[in-house]
CSV table of C-alpha atoms in Angstrom, one decimal:
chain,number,residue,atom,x,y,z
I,1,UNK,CA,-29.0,-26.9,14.9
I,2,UNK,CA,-26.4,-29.1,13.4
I,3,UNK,CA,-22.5,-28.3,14.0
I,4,UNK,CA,-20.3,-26.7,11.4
I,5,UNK,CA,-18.9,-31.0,11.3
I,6,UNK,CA,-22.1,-31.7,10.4
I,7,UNK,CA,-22.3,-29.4,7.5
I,8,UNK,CA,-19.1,-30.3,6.1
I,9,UNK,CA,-19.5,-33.7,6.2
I,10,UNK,CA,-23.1,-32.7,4.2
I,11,UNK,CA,-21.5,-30.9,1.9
I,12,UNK,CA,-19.0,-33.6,1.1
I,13,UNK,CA,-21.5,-36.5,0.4
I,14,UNK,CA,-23.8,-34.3,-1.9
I,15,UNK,CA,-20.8,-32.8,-3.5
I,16,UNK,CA,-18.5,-36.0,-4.4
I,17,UNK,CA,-17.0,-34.4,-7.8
I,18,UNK,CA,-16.3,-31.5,-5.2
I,19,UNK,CA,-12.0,-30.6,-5.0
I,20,UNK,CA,-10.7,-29.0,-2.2
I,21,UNK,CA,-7.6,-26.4,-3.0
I,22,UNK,CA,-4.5,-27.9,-3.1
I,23,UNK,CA,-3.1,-25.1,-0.9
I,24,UNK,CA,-4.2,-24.6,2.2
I,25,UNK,CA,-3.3,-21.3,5.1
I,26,UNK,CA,-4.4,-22.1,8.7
I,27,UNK,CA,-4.0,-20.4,12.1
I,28,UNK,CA,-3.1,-22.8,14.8
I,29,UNK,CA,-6.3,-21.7,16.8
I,30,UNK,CA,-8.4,-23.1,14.3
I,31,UNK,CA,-6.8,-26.3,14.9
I,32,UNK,CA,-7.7,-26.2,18.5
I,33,UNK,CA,-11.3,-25.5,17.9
I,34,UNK,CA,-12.9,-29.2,17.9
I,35,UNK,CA,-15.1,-28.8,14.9
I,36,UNK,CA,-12.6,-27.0,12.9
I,37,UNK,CA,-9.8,-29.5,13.3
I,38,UNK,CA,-11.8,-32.0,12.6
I,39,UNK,CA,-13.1,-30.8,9.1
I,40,UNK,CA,-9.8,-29.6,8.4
I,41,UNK,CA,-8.4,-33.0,9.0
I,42,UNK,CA,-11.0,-35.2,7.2
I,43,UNK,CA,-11.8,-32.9,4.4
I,44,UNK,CA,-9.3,-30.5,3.8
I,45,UNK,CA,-5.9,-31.6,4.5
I,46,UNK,CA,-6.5,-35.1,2.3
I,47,UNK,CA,-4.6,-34.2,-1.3
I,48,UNK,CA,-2.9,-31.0,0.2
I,49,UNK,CA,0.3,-29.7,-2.3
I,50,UNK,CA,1.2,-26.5,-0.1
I,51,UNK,CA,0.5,-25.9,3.9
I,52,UNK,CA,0.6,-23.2,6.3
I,53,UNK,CA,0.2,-22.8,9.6
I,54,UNK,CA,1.1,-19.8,11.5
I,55,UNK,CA,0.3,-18.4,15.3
I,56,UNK,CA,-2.5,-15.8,16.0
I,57,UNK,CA,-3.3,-13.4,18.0
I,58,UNK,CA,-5.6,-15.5,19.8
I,59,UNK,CA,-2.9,-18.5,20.3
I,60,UNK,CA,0.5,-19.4,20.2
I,61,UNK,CA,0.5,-22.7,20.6
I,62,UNK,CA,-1.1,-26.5,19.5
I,63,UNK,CA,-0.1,-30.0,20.2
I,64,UNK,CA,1.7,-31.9,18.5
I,65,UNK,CA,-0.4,-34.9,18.1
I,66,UNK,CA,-2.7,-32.4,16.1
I,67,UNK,CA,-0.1,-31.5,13.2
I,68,UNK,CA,1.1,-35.3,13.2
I,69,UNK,CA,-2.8,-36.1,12.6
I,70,UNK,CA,-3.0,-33.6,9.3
I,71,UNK,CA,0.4,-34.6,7.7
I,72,UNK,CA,-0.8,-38.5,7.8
I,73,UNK,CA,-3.5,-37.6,5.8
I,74,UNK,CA,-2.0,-35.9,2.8
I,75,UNK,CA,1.8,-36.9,3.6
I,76,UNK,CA,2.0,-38.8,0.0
I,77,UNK,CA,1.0,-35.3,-1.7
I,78,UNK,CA,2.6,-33.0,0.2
I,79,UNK,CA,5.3,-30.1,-1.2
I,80,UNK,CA,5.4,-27.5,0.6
I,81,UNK,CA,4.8,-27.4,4.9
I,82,UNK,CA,5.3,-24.4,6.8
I,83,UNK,CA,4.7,-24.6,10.3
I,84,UNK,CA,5.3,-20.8,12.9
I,85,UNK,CA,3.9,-21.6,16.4
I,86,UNK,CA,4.9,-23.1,19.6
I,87,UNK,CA,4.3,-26.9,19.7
I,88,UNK,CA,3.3,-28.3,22.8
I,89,UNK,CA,3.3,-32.1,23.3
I,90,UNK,CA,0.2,-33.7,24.8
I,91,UNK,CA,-0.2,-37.8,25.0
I,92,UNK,CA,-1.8,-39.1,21.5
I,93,UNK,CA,-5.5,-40.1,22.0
I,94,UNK,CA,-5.9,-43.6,21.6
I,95,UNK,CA,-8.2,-43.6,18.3
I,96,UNK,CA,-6.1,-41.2,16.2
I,97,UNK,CA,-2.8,-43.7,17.3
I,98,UNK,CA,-3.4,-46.0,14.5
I,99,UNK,CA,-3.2,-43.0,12.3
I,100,UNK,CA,-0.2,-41.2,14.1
I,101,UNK,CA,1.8,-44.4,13.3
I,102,UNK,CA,1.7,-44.1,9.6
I,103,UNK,CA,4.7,-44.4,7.7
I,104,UNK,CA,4.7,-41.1,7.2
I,105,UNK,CA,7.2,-40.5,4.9
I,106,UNK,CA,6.2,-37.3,2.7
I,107,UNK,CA,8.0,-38.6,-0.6
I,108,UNK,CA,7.1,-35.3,-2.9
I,109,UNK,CA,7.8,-32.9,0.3
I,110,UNK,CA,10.8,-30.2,-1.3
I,111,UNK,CA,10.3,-27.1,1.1
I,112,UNK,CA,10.5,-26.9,5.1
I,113,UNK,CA,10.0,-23.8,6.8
I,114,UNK,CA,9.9,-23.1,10.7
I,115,UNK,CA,10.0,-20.6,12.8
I,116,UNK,CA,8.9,-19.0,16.2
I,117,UNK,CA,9.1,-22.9,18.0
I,118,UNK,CA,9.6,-21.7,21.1
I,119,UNK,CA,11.1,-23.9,23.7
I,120,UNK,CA,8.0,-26.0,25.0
I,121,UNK,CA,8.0,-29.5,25.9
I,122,UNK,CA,7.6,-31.6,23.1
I,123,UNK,CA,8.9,-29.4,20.7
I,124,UNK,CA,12.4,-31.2,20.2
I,125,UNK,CA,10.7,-34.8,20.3
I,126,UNK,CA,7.6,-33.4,17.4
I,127,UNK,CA,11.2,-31.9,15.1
I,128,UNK,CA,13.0,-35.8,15.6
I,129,UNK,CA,9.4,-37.0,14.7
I,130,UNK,CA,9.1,-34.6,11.6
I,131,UNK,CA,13.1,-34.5,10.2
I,132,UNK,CA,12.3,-38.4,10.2
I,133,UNK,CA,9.8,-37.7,6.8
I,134,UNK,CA,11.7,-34.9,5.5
I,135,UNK,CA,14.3,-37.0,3.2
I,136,UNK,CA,13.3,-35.2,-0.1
I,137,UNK,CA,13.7,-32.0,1.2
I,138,UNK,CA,15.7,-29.6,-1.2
I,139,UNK,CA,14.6,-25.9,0.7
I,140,UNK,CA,15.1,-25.4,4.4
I,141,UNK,CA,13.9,-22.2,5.9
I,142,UNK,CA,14.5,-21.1,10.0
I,143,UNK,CA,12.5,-18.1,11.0
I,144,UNK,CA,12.5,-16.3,14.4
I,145,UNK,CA,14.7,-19.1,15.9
I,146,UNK,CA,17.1,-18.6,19.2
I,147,UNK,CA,17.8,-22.4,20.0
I,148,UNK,CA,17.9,-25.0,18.0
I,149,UNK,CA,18.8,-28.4,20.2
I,150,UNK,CA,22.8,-30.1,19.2
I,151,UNK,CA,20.8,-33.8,18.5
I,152,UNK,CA,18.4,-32.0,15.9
I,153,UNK,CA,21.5,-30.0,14.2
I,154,UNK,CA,23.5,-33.2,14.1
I,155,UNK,CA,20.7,-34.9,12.3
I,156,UNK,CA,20.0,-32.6,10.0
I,157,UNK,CA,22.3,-33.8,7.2
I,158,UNK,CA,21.4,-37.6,7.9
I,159,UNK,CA,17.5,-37.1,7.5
I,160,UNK,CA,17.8,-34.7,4.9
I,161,UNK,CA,20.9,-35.5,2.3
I,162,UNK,CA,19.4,-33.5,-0.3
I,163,UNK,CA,19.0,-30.3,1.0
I,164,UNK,CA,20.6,-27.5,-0.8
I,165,UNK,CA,19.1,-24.8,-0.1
I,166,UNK,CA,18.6,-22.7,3.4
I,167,UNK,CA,17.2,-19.7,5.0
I,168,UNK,CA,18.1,-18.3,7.9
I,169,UNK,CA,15.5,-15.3,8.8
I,170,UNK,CA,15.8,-13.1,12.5
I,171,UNK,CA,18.1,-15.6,13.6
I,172,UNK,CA,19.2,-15.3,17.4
I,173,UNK,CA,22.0,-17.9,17.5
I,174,UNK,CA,25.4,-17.3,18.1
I,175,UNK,CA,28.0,-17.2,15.0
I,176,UNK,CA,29.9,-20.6,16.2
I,177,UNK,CA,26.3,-22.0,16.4
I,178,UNK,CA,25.0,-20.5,12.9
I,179,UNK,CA,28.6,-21.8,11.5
I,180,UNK,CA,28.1,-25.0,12.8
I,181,UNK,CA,24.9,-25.6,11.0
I,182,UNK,CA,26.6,-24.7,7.9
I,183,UNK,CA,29.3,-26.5,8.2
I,184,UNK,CA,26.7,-30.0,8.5
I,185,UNK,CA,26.4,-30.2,4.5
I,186,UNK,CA,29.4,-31.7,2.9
I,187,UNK,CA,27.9,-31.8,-0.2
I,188,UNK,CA,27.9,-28.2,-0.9
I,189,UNK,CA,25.5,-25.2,-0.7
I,190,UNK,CA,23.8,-23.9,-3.8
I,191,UNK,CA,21.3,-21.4,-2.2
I,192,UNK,CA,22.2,-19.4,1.2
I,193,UNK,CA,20.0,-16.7,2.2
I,194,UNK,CA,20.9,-14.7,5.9
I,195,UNK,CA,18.2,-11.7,7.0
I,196,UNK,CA,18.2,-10.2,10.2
I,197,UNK,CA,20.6,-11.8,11.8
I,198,UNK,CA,21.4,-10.3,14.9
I,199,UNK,CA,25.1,-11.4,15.8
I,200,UNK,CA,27.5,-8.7,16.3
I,201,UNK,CA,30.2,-10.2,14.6
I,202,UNK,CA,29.7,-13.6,11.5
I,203,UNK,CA,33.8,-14.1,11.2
I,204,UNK,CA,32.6,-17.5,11.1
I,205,UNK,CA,30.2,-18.0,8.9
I,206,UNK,CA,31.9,-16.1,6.4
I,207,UNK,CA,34.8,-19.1,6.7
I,208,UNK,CA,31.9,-21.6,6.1
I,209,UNK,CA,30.4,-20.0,3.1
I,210,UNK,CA,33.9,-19.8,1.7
I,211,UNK,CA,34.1,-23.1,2.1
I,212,UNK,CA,31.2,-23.8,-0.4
I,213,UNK,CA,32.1,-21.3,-2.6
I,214,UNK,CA,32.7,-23.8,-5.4
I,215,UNK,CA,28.7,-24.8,-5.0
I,216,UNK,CA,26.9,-21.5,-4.4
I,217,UNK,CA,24.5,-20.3,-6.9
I,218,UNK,CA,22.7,-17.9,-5.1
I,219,UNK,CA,23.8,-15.7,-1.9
I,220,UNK,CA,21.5,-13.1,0.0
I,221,UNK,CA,22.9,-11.6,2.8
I,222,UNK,CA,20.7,-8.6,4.2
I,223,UNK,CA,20.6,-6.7,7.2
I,224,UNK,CA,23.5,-8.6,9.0
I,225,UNK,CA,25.5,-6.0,10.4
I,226,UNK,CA,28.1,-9.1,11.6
I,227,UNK,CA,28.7,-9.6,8.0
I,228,UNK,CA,31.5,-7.1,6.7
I,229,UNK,CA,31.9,-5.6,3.4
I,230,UNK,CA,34.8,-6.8,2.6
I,231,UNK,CA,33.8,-10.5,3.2
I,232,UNK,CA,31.1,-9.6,1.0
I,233,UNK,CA,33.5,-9.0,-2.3
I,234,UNK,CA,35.5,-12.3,-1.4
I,235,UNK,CA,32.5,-14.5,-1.8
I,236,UNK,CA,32.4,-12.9,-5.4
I,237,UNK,CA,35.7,-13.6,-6.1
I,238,UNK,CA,35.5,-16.8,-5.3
I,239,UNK,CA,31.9,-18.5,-6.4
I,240,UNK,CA,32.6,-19.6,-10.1
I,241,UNK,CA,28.5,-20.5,-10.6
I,242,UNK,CA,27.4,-17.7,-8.8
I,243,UNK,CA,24.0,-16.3,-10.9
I,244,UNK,CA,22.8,-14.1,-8.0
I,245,UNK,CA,24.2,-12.1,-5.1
I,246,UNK,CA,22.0,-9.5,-3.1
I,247,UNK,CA,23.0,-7.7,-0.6
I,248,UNK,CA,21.0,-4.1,-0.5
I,249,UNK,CA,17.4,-4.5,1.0
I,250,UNK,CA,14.6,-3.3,-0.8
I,251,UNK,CA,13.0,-0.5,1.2
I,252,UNK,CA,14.4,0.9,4.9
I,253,UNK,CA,17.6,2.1,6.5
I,254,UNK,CA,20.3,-0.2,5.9
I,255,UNK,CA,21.6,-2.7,8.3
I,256,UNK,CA,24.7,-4.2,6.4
I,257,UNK,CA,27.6,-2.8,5.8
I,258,UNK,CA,28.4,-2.0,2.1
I,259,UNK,CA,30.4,-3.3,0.1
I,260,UNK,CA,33.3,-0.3,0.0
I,261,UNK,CA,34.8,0.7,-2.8
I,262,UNK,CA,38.2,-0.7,-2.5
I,263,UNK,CA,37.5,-3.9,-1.9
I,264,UNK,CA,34.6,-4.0,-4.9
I,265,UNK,CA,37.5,-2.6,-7.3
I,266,UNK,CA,39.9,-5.4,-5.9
I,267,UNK,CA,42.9,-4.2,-7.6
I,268,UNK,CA,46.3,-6.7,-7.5
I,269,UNK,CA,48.9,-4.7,-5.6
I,270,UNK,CA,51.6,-5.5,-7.7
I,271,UNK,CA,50.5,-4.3,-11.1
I,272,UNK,CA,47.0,-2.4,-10.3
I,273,UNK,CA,45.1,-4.6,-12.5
I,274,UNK,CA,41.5,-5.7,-11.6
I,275,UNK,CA,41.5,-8.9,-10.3
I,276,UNK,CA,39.8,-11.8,-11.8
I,277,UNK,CA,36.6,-12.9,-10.0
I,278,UNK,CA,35.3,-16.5,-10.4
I,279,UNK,CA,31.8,-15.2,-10.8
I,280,UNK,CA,32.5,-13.2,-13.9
I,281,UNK,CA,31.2,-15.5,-16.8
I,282,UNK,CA,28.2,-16.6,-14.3
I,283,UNK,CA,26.9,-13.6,-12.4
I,284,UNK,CA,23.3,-12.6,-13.7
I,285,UNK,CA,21.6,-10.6,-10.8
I,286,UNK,CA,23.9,-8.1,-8.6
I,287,UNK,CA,22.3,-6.0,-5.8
I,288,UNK,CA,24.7,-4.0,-3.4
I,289,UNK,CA,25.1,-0.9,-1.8
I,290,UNK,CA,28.8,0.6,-2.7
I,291,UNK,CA,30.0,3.1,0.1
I,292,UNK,CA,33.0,5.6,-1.1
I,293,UNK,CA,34.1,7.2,1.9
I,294,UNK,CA,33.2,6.3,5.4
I,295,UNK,CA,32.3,8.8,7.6
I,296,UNK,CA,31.5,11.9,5.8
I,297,UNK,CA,28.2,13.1,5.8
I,298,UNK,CA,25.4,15.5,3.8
I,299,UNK,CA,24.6,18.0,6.1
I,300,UNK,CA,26.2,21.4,5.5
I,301,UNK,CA,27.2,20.4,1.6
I,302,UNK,CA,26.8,23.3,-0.9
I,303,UNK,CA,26.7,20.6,-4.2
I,304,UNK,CA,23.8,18.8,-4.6
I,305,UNK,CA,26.0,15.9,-6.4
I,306,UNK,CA,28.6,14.1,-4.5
I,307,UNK,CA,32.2,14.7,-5.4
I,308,UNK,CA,34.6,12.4,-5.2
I,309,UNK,CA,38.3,10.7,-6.4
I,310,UNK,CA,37.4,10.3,-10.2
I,311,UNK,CA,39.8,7.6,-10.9
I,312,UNK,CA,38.2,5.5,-8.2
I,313,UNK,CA,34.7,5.9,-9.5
I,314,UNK,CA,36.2,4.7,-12.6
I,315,UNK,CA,37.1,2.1,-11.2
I,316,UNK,CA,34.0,0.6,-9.6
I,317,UNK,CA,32.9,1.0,-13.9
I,318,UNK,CA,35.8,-1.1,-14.7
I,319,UNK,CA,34.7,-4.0,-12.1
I,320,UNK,CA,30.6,-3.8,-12.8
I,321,UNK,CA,31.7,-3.6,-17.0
I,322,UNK,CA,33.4,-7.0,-16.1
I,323,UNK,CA,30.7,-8.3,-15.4
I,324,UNK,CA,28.6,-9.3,-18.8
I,325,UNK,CA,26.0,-11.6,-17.9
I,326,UNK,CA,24.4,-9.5,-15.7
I,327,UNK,CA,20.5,-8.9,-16.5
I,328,UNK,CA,19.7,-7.3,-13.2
I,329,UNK,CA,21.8,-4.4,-11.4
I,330,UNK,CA,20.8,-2.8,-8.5
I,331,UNK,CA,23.1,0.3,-7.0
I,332,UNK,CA,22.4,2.1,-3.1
I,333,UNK,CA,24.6,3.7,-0.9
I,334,UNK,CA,24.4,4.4,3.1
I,335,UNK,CA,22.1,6.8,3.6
I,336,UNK,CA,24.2,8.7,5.5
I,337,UNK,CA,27.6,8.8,3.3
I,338,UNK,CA,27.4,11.9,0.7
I,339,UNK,CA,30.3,10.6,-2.1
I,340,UNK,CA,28.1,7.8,-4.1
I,341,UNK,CA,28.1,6.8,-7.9
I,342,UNK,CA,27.0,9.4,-10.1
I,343,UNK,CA,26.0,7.0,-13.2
I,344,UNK,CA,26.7,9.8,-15.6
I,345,UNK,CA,28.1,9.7,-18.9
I,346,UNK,CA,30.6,12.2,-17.8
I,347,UNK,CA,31.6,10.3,-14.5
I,348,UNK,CA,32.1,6.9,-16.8
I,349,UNK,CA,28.7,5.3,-17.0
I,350,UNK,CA,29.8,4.4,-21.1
I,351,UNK,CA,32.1,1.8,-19.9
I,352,UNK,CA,29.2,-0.1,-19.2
I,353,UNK,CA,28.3,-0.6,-22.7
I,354,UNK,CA,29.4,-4.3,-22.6
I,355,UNK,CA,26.2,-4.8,-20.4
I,356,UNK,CA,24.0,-6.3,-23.4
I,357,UNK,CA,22.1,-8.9,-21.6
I,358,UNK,CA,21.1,-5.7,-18.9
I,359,UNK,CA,16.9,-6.0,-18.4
I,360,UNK,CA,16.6,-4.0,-15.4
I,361,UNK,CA,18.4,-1.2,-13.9
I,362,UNK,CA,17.5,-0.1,-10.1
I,363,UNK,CA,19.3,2.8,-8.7
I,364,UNK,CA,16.4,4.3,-6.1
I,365,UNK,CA,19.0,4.5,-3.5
I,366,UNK,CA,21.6,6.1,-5.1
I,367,UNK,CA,22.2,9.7,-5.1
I,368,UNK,CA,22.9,9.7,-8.8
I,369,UNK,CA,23.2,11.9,-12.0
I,370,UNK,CA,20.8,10.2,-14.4
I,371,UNK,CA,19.6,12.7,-16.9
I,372,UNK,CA,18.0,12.4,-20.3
I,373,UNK,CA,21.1,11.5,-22.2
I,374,UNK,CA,22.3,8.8,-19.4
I,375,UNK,CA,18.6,7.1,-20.6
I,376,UNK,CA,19.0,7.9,-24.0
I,377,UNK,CA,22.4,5.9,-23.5
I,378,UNK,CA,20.9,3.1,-21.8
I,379,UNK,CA,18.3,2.7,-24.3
I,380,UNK,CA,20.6,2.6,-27.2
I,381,UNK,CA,23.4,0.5,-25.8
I,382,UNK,CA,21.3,-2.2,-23.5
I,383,UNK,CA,19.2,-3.6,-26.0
I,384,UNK,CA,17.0,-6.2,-23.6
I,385,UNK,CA,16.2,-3.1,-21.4
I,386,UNK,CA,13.1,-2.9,-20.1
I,387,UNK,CA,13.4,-1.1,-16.7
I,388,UNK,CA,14.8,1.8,-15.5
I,389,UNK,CA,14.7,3.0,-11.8
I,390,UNK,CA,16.6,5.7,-10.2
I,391,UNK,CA,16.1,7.9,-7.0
I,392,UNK,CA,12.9,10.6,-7.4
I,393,UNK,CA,15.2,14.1,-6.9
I,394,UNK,CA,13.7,17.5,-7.7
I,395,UNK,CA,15.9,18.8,-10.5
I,396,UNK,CA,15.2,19.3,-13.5
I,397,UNK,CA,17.3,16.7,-15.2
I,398,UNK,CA,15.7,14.1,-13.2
I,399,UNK,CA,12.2,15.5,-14.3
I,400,UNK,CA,13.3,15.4,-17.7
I,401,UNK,CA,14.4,12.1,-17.6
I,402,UNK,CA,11.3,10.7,-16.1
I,403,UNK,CA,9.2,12.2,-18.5
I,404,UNK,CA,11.4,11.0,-21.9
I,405,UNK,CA,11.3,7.4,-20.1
I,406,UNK,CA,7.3,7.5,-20.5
């Protein structure tokens, strides 16, 4: 019975109009099956735009040798390589070494991403092998990382000078180490996205990012309970091409602080006036979780609105109205906290009426006071409007709303 090789390499030479897919998802066991890597490598991998590899529950690990072998074979195509396993280092075999010793520079490659390395032998030597073809690379992505060697960190910005862009995902390194990274690009950040990272304090980082503030474009900083609020609603004040900041995850409990509401309103002590933030005339997409009053919780409350200082909520209004380019807003609150936004017409939501360019409102986790005539409002005032979220409460001026909105 012939081998699954053997069919392939059928296929192929009956089929010669035939194109494989230019993207391409793989396990790392099925590169240690025999057969499988090699059809993968002779048939697959040749004219590849986008690959994947990731572990399995069935292995953890490959050599190196094995990844060098399918990245020489469609290196001059390549976009997008994302590699999340262990990498082992075994000795090259002698007929692939021709191969392995390509010039393997990967000229159209714009996105890295890595992640769960591990610390085996060989993995440091296969990263100096692969930064080496990385000098197009825009998009840099760390995932599941706690070590990442001082000679590969120093190199970083010498093999890739155009990077821009990086994304640093359940993170285990220190804040000095983290900061450090950062610090590597002289040229300026325009893209810095932090989730789940797990450092008690980022005092740090938050220096670092500051210091690219004049090249940030985008910011996402979720679930980083190092991060404080406050540092937060300096990055704002200070990014003058800043189109999106996000800072309230999507779905689960939250894991940064918020933003609180002092610091959001960032009034000048002298005269009480709002202060001007950079990212005013650039801001376009603004998630964030706003948190009143600290400490104070819903159990035992008779209202089922929150009830706070008036002239504060107002406030917040004032700040958000400043900001006029925005065509996505999303609004949350700590879970725990009771005083929150209301969003009504009555609590100031009218002093958002500047907000032309508004598309999509999101306020699912926000214990707020949207009824029909807050949609009827938003309809007639936010003219590119197209979405409308808020939090599913059992009242009747929810219900009501819900149903005009369909």
């Amino acid at each position: 019975m012939p081998s699954p090789y053997d069919l392939m390499r059928h296929l192929y030479t009956r089929c010669p109009l035939y194109q494989p897919n230019r993207t391409m998802s793989l396990r790392c066991h099925d590169l240690n099956l025999d057969d499988g890597f090699k059809i993968i490598s002779e048939y697959l991998t040749p004219g590849l735009r986008r690959l994947h590899i990731g572990n399995s529950r069935y292995s953890w690990s490959s050599e190196s040798w094995k990844i060098k072998s399918l990245l020489s074979h469609c290196a001059s195509t390549l976009e997008d390589l994302s590699i999340r396993f262990q990498i082992a280092y075994n000795e090259e075999p002698d007929e692939l070494h021709h191969v392995l010793q390509l010039p393997a520079s990967m000229p159209l490659l714009k996105c890295l991403a890595l992640g769960e390395l591990g610390n085996l032998p060989g993995s440091e030597m296969f990263l100096s092998w692969l930064w080496e073809r990385c000098s197009q690379v825009e998009h840099l992505e760390l995932n599941a990382l706690n070590d990442l060697p001082q000679s590969l960190v120093d190199s970083l910005p010498i093999h890739m000078p155009k990077l821009n862009s990086i994304h640093l995902i359940k993170f285990g390194l220190s804040d000095a180490k983290i900061a450090e990274l950062l610090s590597k690009f002289h040229k300026g950040w325009k893209e810095v996205h932090m989730e789940d990272l797990y450092e008690q304090s980022l005092q740090c980082t938050h220096r670092i990012l500051m210091e690219h503030c004049l090249t940030l474009e985008r910011l996402k900083i979720c679930s980083c309970k190092g991060f404080r609020g406050i540092w937060k609603a300096q990055l704002l004040a200070a990014c003058p091409n800043l189109h999106t900041f996000i800072s309230l995850e999507d779905s689960g409990p939250f894991r940064s602080p918020s933003l609180d509401a002092h610091s959001f309103i960032d009034q000048d002590s002298r005269t009480g006036a709002l202060k001007t933030w950079a990212c005013e005339p650039s801001l376009k997409t603004l998630k964030v979780s706003i948190q009143f009053a600290p400490g104070r919780y819903l159990p035992n409350v008779l209202s089922p609105y929150p009830v706070q200082n008036p002239e504060m909520e107002g406030l917040v209004y004032d700040r958000l109205a400043r900001l006029t380019h925005l065509d996505i807003l999303w609004l949350g609150q700590e879970n725990h906290v009771y005083e929150s936004l209301k969003m009504s017409l009555e609590s100031g939501l009218h002093k958002l009426a500047g907000l032309k360019e508004l598309r999509e409102l999101d306020t699912r986790r926000l214990l707020a006071r949207i009824g029909v005539r807050e949609v009827q409002w938003m309809v007639d005032q936010w003219p590119e409007l197209h979405t409308v979220r808020f939090m599913e409460r059992h009242t009747a001026e929810t219900t009501e709303a819900k149903e005009w909105l369909q």
